[in-house]
Coordinates of C-alpha atoms in Angstrom, one line a residue:
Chain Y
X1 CA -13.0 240.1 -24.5
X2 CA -9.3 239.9 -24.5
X3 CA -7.2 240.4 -27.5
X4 CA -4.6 237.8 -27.7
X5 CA -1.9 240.2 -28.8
X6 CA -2.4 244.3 -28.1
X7 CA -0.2 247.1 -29.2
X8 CA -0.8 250.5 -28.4
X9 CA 1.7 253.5 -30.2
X10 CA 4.4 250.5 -30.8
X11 CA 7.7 252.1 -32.4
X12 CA 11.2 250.8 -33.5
X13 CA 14.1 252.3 -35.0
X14 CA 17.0 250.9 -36.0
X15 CA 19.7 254.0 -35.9
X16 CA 18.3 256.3 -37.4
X17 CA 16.1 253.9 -39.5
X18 CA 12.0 254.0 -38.1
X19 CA 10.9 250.6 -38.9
X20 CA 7.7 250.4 -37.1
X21 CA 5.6 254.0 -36.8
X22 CA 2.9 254.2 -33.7
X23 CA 1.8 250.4 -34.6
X24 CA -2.0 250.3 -32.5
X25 CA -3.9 246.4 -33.3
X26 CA -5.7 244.1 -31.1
X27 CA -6.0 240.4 -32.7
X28 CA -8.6 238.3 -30.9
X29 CA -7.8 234.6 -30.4
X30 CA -7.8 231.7 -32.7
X31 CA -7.9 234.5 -35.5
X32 CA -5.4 233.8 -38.2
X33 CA -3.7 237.5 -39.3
X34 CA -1.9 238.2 -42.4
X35 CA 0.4 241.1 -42.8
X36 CA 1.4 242.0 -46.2
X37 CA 2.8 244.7 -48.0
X38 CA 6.6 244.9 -49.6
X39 CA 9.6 244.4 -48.2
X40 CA 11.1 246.7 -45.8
X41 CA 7.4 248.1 -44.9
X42 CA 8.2 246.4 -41.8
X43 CA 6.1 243.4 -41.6
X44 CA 8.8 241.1 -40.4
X45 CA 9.8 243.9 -37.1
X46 CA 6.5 243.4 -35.8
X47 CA 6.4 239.8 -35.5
X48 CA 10.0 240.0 -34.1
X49 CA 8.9 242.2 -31.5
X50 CA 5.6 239.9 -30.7
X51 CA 8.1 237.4 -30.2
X52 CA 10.8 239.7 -28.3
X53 CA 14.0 239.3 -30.8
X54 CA 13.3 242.7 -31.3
X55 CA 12.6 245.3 -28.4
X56 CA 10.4 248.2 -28.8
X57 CA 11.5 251.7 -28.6
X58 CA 8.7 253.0 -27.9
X59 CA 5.2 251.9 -27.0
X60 CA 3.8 248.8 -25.8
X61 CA 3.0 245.5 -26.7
X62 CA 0.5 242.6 -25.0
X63 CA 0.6 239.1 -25.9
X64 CA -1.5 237.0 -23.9
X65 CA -1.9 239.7 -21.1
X66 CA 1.1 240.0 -20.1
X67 CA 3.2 243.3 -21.0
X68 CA 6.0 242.2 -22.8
X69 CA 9.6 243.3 -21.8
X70 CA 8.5 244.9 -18.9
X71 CA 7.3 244.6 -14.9
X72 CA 4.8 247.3 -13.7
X73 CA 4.5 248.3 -9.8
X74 CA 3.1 250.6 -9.2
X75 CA 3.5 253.5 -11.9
X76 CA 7.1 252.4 -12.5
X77 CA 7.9 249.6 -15.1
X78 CA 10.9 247.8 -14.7
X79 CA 13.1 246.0 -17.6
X80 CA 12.8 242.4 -17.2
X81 CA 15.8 240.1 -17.0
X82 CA 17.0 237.4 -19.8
X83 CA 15.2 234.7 -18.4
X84 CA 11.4 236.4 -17.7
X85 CA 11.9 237.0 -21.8
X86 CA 12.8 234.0 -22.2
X87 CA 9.5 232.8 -20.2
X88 CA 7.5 235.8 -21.9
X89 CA 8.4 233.9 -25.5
X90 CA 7.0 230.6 -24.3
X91 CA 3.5 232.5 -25.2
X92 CA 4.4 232.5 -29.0
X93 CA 5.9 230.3 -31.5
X94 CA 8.2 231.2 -34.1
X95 CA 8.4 229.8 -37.8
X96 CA 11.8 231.6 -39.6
X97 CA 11.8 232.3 -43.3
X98 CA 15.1 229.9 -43.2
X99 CA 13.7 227.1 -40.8
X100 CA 16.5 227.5 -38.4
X101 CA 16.3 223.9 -37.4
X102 CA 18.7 222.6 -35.0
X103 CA 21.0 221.1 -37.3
X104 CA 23.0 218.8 -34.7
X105 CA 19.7 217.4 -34.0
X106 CA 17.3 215.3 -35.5
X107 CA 13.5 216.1 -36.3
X108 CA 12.6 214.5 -33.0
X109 CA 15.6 216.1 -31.1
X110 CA 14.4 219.3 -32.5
X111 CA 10.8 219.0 -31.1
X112 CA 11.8 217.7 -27.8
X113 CA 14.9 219.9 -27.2
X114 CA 12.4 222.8 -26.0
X115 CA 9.9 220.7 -23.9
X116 CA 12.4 218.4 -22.2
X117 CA 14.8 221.5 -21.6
X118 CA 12.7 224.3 -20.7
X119 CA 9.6 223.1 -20.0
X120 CA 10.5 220.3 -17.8
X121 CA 8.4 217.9 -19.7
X122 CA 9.4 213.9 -18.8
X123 CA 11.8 212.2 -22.0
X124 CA 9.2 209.8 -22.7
X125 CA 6.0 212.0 -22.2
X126 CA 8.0 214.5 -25.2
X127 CA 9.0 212.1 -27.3
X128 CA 5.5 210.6 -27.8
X129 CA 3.9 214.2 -28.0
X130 CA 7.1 215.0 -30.4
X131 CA 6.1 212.0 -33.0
X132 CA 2.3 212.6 -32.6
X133 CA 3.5 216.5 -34.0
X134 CA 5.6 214.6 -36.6
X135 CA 2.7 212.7 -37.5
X136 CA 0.2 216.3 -38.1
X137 CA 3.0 217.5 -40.1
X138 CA 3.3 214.1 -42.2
X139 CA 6.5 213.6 -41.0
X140 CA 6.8 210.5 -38.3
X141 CA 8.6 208.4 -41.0
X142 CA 11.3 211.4 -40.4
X143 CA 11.8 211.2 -37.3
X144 CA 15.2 210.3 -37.0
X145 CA 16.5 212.5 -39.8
X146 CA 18.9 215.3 -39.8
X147 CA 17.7 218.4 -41.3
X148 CA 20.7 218.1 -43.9
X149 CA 18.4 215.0 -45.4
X150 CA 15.5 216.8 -45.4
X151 CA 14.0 219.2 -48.0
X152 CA 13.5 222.4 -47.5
X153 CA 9.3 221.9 -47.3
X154 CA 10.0 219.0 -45.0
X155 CA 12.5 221.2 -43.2
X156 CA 9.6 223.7 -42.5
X157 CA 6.7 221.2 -41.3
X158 CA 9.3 220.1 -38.5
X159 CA 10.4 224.0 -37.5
X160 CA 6.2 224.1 -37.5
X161 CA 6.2 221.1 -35.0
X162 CA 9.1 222.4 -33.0
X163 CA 7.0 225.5 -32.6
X164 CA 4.3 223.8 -31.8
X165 CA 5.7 221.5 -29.2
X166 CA 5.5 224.5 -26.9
X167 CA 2.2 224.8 -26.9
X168 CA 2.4 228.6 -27.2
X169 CA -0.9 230.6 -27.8
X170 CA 0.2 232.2 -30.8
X171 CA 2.0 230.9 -33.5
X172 CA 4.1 233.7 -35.5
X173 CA 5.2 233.3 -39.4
X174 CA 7.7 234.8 -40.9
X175 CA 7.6 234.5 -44.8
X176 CA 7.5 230.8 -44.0
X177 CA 7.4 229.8 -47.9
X178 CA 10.0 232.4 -49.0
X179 CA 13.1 230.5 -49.3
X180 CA 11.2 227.3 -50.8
X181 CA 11.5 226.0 -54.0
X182 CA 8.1 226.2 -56.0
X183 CA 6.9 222.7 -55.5
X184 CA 7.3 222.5 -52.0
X185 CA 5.4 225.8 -50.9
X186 CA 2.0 223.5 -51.1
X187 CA 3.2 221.0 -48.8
X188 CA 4.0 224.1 -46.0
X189 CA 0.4 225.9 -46.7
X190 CA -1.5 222.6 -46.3
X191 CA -0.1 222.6 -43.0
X192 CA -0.8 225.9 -41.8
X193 CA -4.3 225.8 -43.2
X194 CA -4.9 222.4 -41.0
X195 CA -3.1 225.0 -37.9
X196 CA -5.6 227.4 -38.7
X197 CA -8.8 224.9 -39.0
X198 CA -7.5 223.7 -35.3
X199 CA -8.6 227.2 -33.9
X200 CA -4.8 228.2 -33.5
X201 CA -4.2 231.8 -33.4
X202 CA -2.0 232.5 -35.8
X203 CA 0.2 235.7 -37.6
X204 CA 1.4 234.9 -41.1
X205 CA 3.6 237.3 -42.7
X206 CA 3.7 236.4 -46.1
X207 CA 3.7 237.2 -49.9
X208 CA 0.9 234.5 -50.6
X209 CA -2.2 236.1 -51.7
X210 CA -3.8 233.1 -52.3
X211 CA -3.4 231.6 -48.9
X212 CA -4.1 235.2 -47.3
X213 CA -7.7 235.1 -48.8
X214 CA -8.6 231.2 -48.8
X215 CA -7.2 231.2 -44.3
X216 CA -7.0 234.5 -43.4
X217 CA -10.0 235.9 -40.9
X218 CA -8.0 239.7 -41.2
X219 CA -5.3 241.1 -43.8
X220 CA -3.1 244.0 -42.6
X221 CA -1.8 245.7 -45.4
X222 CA 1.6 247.4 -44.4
X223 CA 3.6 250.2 -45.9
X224 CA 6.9 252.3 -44.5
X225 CA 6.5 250.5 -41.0
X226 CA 2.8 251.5 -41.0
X227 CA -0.6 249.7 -41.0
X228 CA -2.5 251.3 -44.2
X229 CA -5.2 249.1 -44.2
X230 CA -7.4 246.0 -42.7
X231 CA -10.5 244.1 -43.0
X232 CA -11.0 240.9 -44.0
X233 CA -9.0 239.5 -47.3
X234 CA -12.3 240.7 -49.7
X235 CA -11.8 243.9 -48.5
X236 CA -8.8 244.4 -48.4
X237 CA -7.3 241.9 -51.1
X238 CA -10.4 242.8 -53.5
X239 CA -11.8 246.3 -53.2
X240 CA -8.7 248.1 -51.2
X241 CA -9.5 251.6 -50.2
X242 CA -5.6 252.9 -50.1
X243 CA -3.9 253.6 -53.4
X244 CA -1.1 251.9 -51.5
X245 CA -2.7 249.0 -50.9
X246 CA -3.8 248.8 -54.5
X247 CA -0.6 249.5 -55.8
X248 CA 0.7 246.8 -54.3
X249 CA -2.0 244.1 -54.8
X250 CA -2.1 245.2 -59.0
X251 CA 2.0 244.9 -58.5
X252 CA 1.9 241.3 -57.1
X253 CA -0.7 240.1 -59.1
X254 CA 0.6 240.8 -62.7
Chain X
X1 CA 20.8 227.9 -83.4
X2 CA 21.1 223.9 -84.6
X3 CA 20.0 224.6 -88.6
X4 CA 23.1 226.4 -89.5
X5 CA 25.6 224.0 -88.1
X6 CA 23.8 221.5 -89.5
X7 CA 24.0 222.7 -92.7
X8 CA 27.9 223.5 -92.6
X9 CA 28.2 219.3 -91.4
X10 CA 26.0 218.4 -94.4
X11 CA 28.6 220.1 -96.7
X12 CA 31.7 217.9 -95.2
X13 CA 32.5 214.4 -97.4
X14 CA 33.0 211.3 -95.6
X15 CA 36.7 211.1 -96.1
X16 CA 37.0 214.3 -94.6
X17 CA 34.9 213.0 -91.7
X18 CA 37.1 210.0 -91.2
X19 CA 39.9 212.0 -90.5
X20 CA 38.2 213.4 -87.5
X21 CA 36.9 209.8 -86.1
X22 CA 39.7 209.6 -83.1
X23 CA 37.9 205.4 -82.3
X24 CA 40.6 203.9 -84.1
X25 CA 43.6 205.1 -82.2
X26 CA 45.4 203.6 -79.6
X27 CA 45.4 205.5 -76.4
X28 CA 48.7 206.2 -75.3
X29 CA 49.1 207.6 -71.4
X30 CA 51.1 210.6 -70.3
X31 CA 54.4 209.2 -69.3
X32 CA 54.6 210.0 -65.5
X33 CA 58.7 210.7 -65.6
X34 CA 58.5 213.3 -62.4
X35 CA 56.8 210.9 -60.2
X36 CA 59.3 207.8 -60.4
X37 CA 62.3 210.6 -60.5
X38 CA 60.6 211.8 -57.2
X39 CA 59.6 208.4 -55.7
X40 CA 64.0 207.7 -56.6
X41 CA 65.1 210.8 -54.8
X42 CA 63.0 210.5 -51.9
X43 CA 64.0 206.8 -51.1
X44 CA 67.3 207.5 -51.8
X45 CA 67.4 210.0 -49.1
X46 CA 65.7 208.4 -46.6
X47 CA 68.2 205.3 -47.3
X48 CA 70.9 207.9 -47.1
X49 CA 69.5 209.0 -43.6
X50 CA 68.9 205.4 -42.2
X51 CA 72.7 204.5 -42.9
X52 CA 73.4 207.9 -41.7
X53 CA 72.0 206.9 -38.2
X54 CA 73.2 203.6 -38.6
X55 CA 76.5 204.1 -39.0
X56 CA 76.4 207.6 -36.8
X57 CA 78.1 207.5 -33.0
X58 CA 74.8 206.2 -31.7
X59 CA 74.8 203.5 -29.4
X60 CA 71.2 202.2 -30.5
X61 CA 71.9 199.6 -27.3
X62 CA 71.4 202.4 -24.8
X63 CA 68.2 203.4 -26.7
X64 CA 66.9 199.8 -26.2
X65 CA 67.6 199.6 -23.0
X66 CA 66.1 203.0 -21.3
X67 CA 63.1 202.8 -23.4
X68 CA 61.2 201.2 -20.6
X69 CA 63.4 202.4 -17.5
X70 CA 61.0 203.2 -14.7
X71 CA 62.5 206.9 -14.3
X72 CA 61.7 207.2 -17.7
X73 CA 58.3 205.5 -17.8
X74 CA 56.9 207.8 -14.5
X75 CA 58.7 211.2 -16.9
X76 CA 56.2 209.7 -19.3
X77 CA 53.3 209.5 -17.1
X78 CA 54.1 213.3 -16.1
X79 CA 54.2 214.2 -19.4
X80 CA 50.4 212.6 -20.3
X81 CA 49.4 214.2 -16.7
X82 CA 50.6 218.2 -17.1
X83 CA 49.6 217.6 -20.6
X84 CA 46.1 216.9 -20.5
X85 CA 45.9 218.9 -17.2
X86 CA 46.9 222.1 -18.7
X87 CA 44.9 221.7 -21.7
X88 CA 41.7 221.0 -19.6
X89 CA 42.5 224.3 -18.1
X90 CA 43.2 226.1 -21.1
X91 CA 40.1 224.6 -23.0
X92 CA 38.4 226.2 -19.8
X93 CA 39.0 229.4 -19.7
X94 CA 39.7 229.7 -23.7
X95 CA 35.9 229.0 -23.5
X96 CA 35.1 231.1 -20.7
X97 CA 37.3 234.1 -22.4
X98 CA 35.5 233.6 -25.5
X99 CA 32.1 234.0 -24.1
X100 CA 33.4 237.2 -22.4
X101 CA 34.4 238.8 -25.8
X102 CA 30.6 238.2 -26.9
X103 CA 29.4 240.1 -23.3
X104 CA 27.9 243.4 -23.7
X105 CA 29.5 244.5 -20.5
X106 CA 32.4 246.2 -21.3
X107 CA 35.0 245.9 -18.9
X108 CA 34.1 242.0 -19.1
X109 CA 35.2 242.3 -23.2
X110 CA 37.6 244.3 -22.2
X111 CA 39.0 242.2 -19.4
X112 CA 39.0 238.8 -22.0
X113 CA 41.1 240.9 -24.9
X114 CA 43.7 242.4 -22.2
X115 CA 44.4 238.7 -20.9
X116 CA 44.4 237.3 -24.2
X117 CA 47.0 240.2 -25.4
X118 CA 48.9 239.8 -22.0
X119 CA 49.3 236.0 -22.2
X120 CA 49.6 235.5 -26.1
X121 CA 52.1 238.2 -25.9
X122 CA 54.9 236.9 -23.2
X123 CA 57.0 233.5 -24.6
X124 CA 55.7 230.7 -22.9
X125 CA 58.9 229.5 -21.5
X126 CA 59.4 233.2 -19.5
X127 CA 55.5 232.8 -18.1
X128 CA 56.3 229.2 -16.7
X129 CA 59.5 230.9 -15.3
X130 CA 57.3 234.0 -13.3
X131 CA 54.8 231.7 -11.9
X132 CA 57.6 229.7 -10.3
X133 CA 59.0 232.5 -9.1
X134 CA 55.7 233.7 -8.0
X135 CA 56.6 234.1 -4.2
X136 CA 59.3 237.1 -5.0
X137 CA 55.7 239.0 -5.6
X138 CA 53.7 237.3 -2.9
X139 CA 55.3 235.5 -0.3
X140 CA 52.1 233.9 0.5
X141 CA 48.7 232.8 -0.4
X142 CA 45.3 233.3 1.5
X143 CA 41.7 232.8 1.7
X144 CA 40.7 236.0 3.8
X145 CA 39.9 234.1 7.1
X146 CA 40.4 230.3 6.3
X147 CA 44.0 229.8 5.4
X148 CA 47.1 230.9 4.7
X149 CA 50.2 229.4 3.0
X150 CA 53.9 230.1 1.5
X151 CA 53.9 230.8 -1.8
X152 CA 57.0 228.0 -2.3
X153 CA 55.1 225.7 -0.5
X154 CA 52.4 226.1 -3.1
X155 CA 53.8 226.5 -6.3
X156 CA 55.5 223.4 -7.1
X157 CA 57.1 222.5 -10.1
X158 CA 54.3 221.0 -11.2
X159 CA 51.6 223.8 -10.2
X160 CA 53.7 226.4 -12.2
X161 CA 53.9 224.6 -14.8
X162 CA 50.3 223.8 -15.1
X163 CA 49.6 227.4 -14.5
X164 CA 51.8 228.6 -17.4
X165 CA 50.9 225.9 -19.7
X166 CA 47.3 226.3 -19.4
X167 CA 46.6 230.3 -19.0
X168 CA 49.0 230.1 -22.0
X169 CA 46.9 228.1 -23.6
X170 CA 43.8 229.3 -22.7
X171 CA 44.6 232.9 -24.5
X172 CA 45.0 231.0 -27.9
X173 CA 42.2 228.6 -27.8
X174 CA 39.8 231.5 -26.7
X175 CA 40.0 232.7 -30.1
X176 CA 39.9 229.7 -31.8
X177 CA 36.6 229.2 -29.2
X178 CA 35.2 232.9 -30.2
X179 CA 36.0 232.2 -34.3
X180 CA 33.9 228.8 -33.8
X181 CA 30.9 230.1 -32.0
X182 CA 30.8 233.1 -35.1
X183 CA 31.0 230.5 -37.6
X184 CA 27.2 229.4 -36.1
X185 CA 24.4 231.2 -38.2
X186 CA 22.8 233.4 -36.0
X187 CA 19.7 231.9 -36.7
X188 CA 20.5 228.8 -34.7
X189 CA 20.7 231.9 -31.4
X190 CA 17.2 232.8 -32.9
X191 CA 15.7 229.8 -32.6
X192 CA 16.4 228.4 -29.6
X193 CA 15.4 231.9 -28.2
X194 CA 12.2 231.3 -29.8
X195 CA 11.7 227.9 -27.8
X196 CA 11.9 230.2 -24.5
X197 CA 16.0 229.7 -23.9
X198 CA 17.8 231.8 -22.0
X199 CA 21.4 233.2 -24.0
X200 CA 23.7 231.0 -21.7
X201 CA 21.4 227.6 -22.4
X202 CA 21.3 228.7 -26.1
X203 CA 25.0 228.9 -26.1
X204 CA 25.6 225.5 -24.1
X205 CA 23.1 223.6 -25.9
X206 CA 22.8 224.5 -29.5
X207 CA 25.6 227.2 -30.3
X208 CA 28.6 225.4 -28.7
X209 CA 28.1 221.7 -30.0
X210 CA 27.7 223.2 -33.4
X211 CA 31.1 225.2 -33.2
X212 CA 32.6 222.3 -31.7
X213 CA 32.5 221.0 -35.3
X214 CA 34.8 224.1 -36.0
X215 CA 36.7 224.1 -33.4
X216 CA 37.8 220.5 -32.8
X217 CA 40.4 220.6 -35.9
X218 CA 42.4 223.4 -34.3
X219 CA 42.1 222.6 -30.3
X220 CA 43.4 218.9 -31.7
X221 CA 46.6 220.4 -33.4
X222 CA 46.9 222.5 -30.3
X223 CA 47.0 219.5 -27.8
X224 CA 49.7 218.3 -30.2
X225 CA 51.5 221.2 -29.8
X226 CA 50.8 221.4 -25.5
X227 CA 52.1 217.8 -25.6
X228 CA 55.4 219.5 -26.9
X229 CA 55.2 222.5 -24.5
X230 CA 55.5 220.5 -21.5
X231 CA 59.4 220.1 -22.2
X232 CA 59.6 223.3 -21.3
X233 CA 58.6 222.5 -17.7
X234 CA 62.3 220.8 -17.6
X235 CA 63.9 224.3 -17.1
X236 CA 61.8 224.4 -13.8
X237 CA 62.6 221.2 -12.5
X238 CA 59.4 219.4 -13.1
X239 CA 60.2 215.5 -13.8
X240 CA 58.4 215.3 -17.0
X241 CA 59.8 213.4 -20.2
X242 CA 62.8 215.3 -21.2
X243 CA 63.9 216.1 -17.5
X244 CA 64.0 211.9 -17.0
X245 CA 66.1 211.6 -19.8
X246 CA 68.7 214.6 -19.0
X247 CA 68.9 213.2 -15.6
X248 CA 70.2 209.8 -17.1
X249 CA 72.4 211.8 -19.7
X250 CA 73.9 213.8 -17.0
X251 CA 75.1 210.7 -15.5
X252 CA 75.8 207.9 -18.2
X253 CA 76.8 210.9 -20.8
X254 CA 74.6 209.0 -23.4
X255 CA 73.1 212.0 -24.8
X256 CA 71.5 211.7 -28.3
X257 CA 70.5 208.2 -27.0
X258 CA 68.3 209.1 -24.2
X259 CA 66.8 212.0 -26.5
X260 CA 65.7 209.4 -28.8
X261 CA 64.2 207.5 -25.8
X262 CA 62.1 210.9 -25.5
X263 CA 61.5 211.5 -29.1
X264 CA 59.8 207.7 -29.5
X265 CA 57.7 208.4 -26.7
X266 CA 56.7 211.9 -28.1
X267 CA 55.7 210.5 -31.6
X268 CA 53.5 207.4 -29.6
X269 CA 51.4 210.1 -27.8
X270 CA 51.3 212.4 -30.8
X271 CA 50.4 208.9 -32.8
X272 CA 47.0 208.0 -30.0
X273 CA 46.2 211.8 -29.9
X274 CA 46.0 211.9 -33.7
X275 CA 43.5 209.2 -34.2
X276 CA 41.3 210.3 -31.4
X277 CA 41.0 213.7 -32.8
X278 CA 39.6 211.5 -36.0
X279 CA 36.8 210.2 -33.7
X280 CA 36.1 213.3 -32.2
X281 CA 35.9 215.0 -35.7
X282 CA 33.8 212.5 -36.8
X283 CA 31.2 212.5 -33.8
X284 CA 30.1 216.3 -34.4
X285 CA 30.3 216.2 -37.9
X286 CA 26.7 214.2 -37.2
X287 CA 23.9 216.9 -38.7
X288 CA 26.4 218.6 -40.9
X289 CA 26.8 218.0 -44.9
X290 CA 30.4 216.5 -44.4
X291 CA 29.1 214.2 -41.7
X292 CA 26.9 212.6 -44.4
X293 CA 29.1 212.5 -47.1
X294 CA 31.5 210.4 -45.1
X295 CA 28.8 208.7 -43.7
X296 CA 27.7 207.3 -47.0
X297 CA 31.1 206.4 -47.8
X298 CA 31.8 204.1 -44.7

């Protein structure tokens, strides 16, 4: 049994600023984790370090079974060069609070831009795996759209597609119904939820309890770049242990 | 909030009310005085000017008839040539440069500022003048081991000019470059680093095409402007537009006339280059807010 992403002691600072404190978890594959907790405890470093727009200051992190950042021989470990991370991130997929979709591209450049560029896929072969993506996402009628003429809920089902047209064996969220109107957070959930039903491994930070407790198979509760708490969303969501965790939960709720 | 106004209205009679009804008027529009006195004054002078010329010691003859003298038509092809030569060269390293400034190495950021202080700093017309001189420094040029030539040999007229026009050039539209590829949110680097790109296919991909949008208004006005800078190249003996005509001058003594020869051709470049920076705007606007608006208008 190999967990899918693996951190052992994981620390970041920022200055003098300790984001992440001794950060130890092991997620198994095709779970779907969410990390919640307030804002600054730290929930969005992690995932930025899973997917290596962060580097760690300490520690170490797996994903997929590869040590990230680094090269070991021996009982050295050597600091990998800009393109091995940029291999390294082909294992995980990033969704961004703010979509941060290509916005000289349409939804189909967007989706094939990775695969055709980086991957080495044929045109043709991406474009048809691009539009059956669009097509999950309830977007092939899209297709040809620039993100400027989509909404923001549309504009996140395509950055969920672009992600996904990497086939990477994690898929990382972070706060991805944040900066949506009201209305349009539905439309973004359905779609993860129909991720999660695929077997998809999957990291969600977010501030949606709701979603947390109807998808999640773990919550991480996180405070002051700590993990206070886990189990599964009863536990944790329901009958926390931590005053923390409590505090929070009663604070969200009301 | 409504009820109390309401009841203040309730308490005003209906003759009083009439008074207020503004219907019945006729509207009657601002009279626009300034704009015909402006409109007067403007084509007054410009008749004033046209007479002016007119009447001035200006053979207009000569004009006509060296507008399309071969000497002046190959200073014209120069001009085009060392003009869109340079810039190439500038746009090439301004690029380059500006990539440097973003390096973490650095002596490489270092490097890019000290050239872009060095060359924005020295007048353009003394930098064209030291790289034609260049052989009182070195006599000769060398590739270790392959070849070796004079200096004079080498640096032509036209080479020294393109070398001083473009590493000129190249200072300036560096930081017109580096202000364009700021002006792209850094989640756009973010993203495609989360699709597996390395920083250089990031930039040449997504970051660059979307600064383009920024930086085609100014690199436009600055080709204008190098179109311009290439009369400079006269002083060095380079055969470009203004060089053509003073050669004629200096013989026929039809001064004024032959610079109006150059000054029609100057305004026909300036005239093609200014609608093809439209298209050019107009392509990578595609994507952006603007793009659409104008879009929808067409």
């Amino acid at each position: 049994m190999n967990p899918i992403v693996h951190a052992i002691g994981a620390k970041k600072s920022f200055g003098t600023f300790q984001a992440l404190h001794d950060i130890n978890l092991s997620i198994e594959r095709s779970e779907v984790v969410c990390l919640i907790g307030p804002s600054g405890s730290g929930k969005s470093t992690l995932l930025r370090c899973i997917n290596q727009l962060e580097s760690l200051s300490d520690g170490a992190l797996w994903v997929n079974g590869e040590l990230l950042g680094f090269r070991r021989e021996g009982n050295k470990l050597y600091e990998l060069k800009d393109s091995e991370i940029a291999r390294q991130r082909l294992s995980t997929g990033m969704v961004f609070q703010r979509f941060n979709l290509f916005s000289h591209k349409t939804a189909l450049e967007n989706l094939t831009e990775g695969p055709t560029q980086i991957l080495k896929i044929p045109a043709r072969t991406a474009r048809e795996e691009a539009l059956n993506l669009l097509e999950r996402v309830g977007l092939a009628n899209k297709c040809d759209a620039y993100p400027v003429e989509l909404s923001g809920g549309q504009q996140q089902r395509v950055a969920i597609a672009r992600a996904l047209a990497m086939k990477p064996a994690v898929m990382l969220f972070d706060e991805p119904t944040s900066a949506l109107d009201p209305e349009l957070v539905g439309e973004v959930l359905a779609v993860m939820r129909n991720l999660a039903k695929t077997g998809m491994t999957m990291i969600v930070v977010t501030h949606e309890l709701g979603f947390a407790r109807e998808v999640a198979n773990r919550v991480f509760f996180m405070d002051h770049g700590q993990i206070v708490e886990t189990g599964t969303p009863s536990q944790v969501l329901v009958k926390p242990t931590q005053e923390r965790t409590r505090d929070f939960i009663s604070a969200v709720l009301s | 909030m409504l009820q109390p106004v309401e009841k203040e209205s309730a308490a005003v009679t209906n003759a009083e009310l009439e008074q207020y009804d503004l219907s019945k008027f006729e509207h009657v529009p601002r009279k626009k005085l300034g704009r015909y006195v402006a409109a007067a004054l403007i084509v007054a002078a410009l008749l004033w000017l046209a007479i002016a010329f007119a009447r001035g010691q200006i053979e207009w003859i000569y004009t006509a008839k060296y507008l399309f003298a071969p000497v002046i038509l190959q200073g014209l092809l120069n001009t085009i040539a060392l003009s869109v030569l340079a810039m190439l060269f500038g746009v090439t390293l301004g690029v380059s440069v500006a990539i440097m400034r973003f390096s973490s190495n650095p002596i490489i950021n270092w490097s890019a500022m000290g050239y872009i202080w060095l060359f924005r700093g020295l007048p353009t017309l003394l930098q064209l003048l030291l790289w034609y001189n260049l052989a009182l420094v070195f006599p000769t040029i060398w590739i270790p081991g392959v070849a070796e030539w004079r200096t004079v040999d080498v640096m032509t007229p036209f080479v020294a000019a393109l070398l001083g026009l473009g590493i000129n050039q190249g200072a300036y539209t560096s930081e017109v470059v580096r202000a364009g590829l700021l002006s792209v949110d850094h989640g756009q680097y973010e993203a495609a680093s989360a699709i597996g790109m390395t920083r250089l296919r990031a930039l040449r991909r997504i970051i660059l095409p979307q600064a383009m949008r920024f930086i085609i208004p100014p690199i436009g006005n600055e080709f204008i402007g190098m179109v311009k800078w290439t009369s400079l190249a006269s002083v060095i003996q380079y055969s470009e537009l203004v060089y053509a005509a003073e050669n004629i001058y200096y013989v026929n003594n039809r001064v004024i006339e032959l610079l109006f020869v150059a000054a029609f051709w100057y305004l026909v470049i300036v005239s093609v280059l200014t609608v093809a920076q439209g298209r050019i705007e107009r392509y990578y606007a595609r994507g952006s807010s603007r793009g659409f608006q104008a879009a929808a208008r067409r």
